[in-house]
XYZ file of C-alpha atoms in Angstrom:
229
model
C 109.998 133.453 35.167
C 107.686 131.069 35.465
C 107.200 127.380 34.712
C 105.444 124.421 34.267
C 106.031 121.054 33.401
C 104.758 119.952 30.231
C 105.415 116.109 30.612
C 105.023 114.283 34.461
C 106.984 110.913 35.030
C 106.400 107.327 35.429
C 108.465 105.916 37.438
C 108.715 102.039 39.248
C 109.974 104.084 41.940
C 107.027 105.977 44.274
C 109.427 107.674 46.234
C 112.733 108.237 46.384
C 114.142 105.490 48.045
C 116.473 102.515 46.188
C 116.446 106.010 43.227
C 119.712 105.535 41.335
C 121.654 108.525 42.215
C 122.356 109.163 38.698
C 120.563 109.348 35.396
C 122.144 106.442 33.194
C 123.776 103.407 35.943
C 120.314 101.520 36.107
C 119.829 101.246 31.927
C 118.131 98.079 32.881
C 115.296 100.880 34.678
C 112.716 101.389 32.311
C 110.129 104.584 32.616
C 107.824 106.450 30.189
C 107.640 110.657 29.917
C 104.110 111.443 29.472
C 103.238 114.852 27.873
C 100.592 117.097 29.183
C 97.817 118.080 27.731
C 98.331 120.758 25.690
C 102.117 118.621 24.907
C 100.619 115.865 23.559
C 100.866 115.699 19.968
C 101.662 114.240 17.173
C 103.023 117.281 15.991
C 105.498 117.797 19.140
C 107.187 114.549 18.421
C 107.573 115.120 15.703
C 111.710 113.963 14.936
C 111.923 113.190 18.080
C 112.552 108.430 16.758
C 115.475 109.934 14.723
C 118.242 110.424 18.882
C 118.883 107.970 20.713
C 119.298 110.063 23.722
C 117.630 112.678 25.314
C 117.787 115.215 28.115
C 115.340 116.225 30.804
C 115.193 118.719 32.692
C 113.450 118.063 35.514
C 111.782 119.578 38.947
C 113.570 117.752 42.349
C 109.570 117.801 43.332
C 109.825 115.630 47.134
C 112.520 119.280 47.870
C 111.182 121.671 47.024
C 110.390 123.264 50.896
C 114.200 121.966 52.147
C 116.710 124.164 53.049
C 119.198 124.972 50.791
C 122.901 125.783 51.372
C 125.505 126.753 49.409
C 127.452 123.115 50.476
C 126.044 119.640 50.543
C 127.214 115.857 51.064
C 128.035 113.765 48.190
C 127.090 110.758 49.357
C 129.757 109.451 47.255
C 132.154 111.016 49.877
C 130.783 108.843 52.601
C 127.983 111.890 53.952
C 131.132 113.487 56.075
C 132.846 115.613 53.050
C 131.872 119.261 52.501
C 132.088 120.755 48.797
C 129.804 123.411 46.901
C 126.764 122.561 46.026
C 127.468 123.665 42.557
C 130.742 121.062 42.050
C 127.720 118.604 42.611
C 124.224 117.177 41.132
C 122.374 117.234 44.800
C 119.570 117.380 44.629
C 118.608 120.190 47.246
C 119.954 122.913 44.921
C 118.287 126.383 45.358
C 116.064 125.802 42.336
C 114.922 122.296 42.588
C 116.523 121.918 38.819
C 117.415 119.134 37.621
C 119.219 117.685 34.466
C 119.051 114.069 33.580
C 120.531 112.024 30.550
C 117.825 108.501 29.435
C 117.633 106.241 26.590
C 114.822 106.209 23.611
C 113.054 103.195 24.149
C 110.232 104.088 21.840
C 108.230 107.247 20.923
C 104.522 107.042 20.931
C 103.751 110.607 19.218
C 99.417 108.367 18.960
C 99.532 108.772 22.894
C 102.020 111.371 24.278
C 104.704 109.156 25.550
C 108.457 108.752 25.207
C 108.899 105.209 26.781
C 112.817 105.282 28.277
C 115.513 103.585 30.037
C 118.000 105.100 32.280
C 115.860 107.082 34.618
C 117.169 108.679 38.673
C 112.964 110.448 38.504
C 110.323 108.532 40.615
C 107.174 108.499 39.505
C 104.897 111.734 39.314
C 107.884 113.469 38.716
C 107.239 117.084 37.080
C 109.252 117.260 33.527
C 109.878 121.033 32.158
C 111.697 120.478 28.717
C 113.158 117.974 26.873
C 115.925 118.384 24.263
C 117.091 115.711 22.296
C 121.458 114.484 23.123
C 123.885 115.357 20.786
C 126.894 113.741 20.865
C 128.934 116.470 18.192
C 128.112 118.731 21.579
C 128.193 117.120 24.731
C 130.517 114.233 24.675
C 133.640 115.474 26.046
C 135.953 111.700 26.408
C 138.419 112.363 28.887
C 137.240 115.685 31.299
C 137.710 115.889 34.606
C 135.561 114.008 36.619
C 136.025 116.019 40.144
C 136.272 113.336 43.101
C 134.090 111.596 40.753
C 137.294 110.883 39.189
C 138.710 109.291 43.239
C 135.642 107.500 44.112
C 133.539 104.794 42.971
C 130.150 103.286 43.828
C 130.972 100.492 45.396
C 128.214 97.698 44.563
C 126.869 94.956 46.737
C 126.392 91.112 46.099
C 122.384 91.411 45.755
C 120.587 87.854 47.335
C 116.604 86.922 45.194
C 115.830 84.029 46.796
C 113.908 82.232 43.153
C 110.489 81.649 45.730
C 110.536 85.746 46.248
C 110.804 86.248 42.396
C 108.238 83.102 40.676
C 105.988 86.072 40.115
C 107.909 88.486 38.420
C 109.182 89.136 34.913
C 112.926 88.768 34.377
C 113.095 92.085 33.024
C 111.873 93.394 36.761
C 114.106 91.953 38.788
C 116.850 92.688 37.117
C 116.212 95.685 38.159
C 115.041 95.178 41.044
C 119.383 93.529 41.980
C 120.782 96.063 40.033
C 119.212 99.061 41.607
C 119.780 97.092 45.573
C 123.656 96.593 44.392
C 123.283 99.883 44.384
C 123.093 100.803 48.252
C 119.992 102.328 49.015
C 120.956 102.558 52.198
C 121.401 106.045 54.280
C 125.274 106.530 53.649
C 124.969 106.841 57.873
C 123.689 103.163 57.648
C 125.557 99.659 59.032
C 123.392 98.344 61.145
C 123.293 94.511 59.712
C 120.673 93.665 61.792
C 118.372 96.695 60.493
C 115.802 95.658 57.800
C 114.428 98.503 55.475
C 111.910 98.863 53.324
C 112.196 100.161 49.415
C 108.398 100.237 48.014
C 109.025 99.591 43.991
C 106.837 98.253 40.600
C 103.432 98.319 43.302
C 105.838 95.848 46.196
C 107.336 96.189 48.584
C 110.712 94.655 48.384
C 112.488 94.408 52.301
C 116.242 93.633 52.432
C 119.008 93.841 54.884
C 122.176 94.904 54.500
C 125.667 92.800 55.743
C 128.871 94.181 55.059
C 128.738 93.735 51.319
C 125.765 91.544 50.775
C 122.536 92.826 50.314
C 119.547 90.094 51.136
C 115.934 90.552 50.159
C 114.010 89.498 53.071
C 110.093 89.780 51.225
C 108.658 90.661 48.624
C 105.029 92.027 49.399
C 102.620 93.202 47.375
C 101.394 97.069 48.421
C 97.964 97.027 49.215
C 96.081 99.972 48.253
C 95.095 102.639 50.512
C 90.862 102.604 49.456
C 90.392 106.645 48.501
C 88.340 109.031 51.479
C 85.455 110.127 49.740
């Protein structure tokens, strides 16, 4: 089956580093779905405004050439324990397909755009299908969640000096704080002297982690690279 993108996602995250590992855990993270020219019509979005949430079927476009294995090591388990790929939501999957539930913020039929919140997609991610979330069939209260019932993300306490946020909106600061609290470092990193750089919304966010504390040290505007002629 040959499938083509029907939309692309626009996000403050321009790389995988720092992306929430699941949809919905950073509710303040806003992005937008931009339909391709063939589907960017008011007719294609008719009725969508009557829903609160969407399912997005999308592509792990950064993992296309990565090696795939029948087992993976989920970061939630510390990266040391292997489980079957089908028992996880690992991005290293045979067909590179992702599934996310996002909240609708606004539908703009005239522009072929849907603004959403809570997505775990990086900027430029291809979207292959959009389906409405239906609570009466999609919600299963009390369902077992495998190893996620036994393990939960330990959130960090984030410290951002006020002088670094003077040019940022309160919403951007909150989203950045929520994302950093999830600890974007690779699971095997635990060096208090190491500094990390996370691209976010046109900035480079420099931070370090010491124990349970994450300290933002710099927020620097990204320097645009001139296009080659």
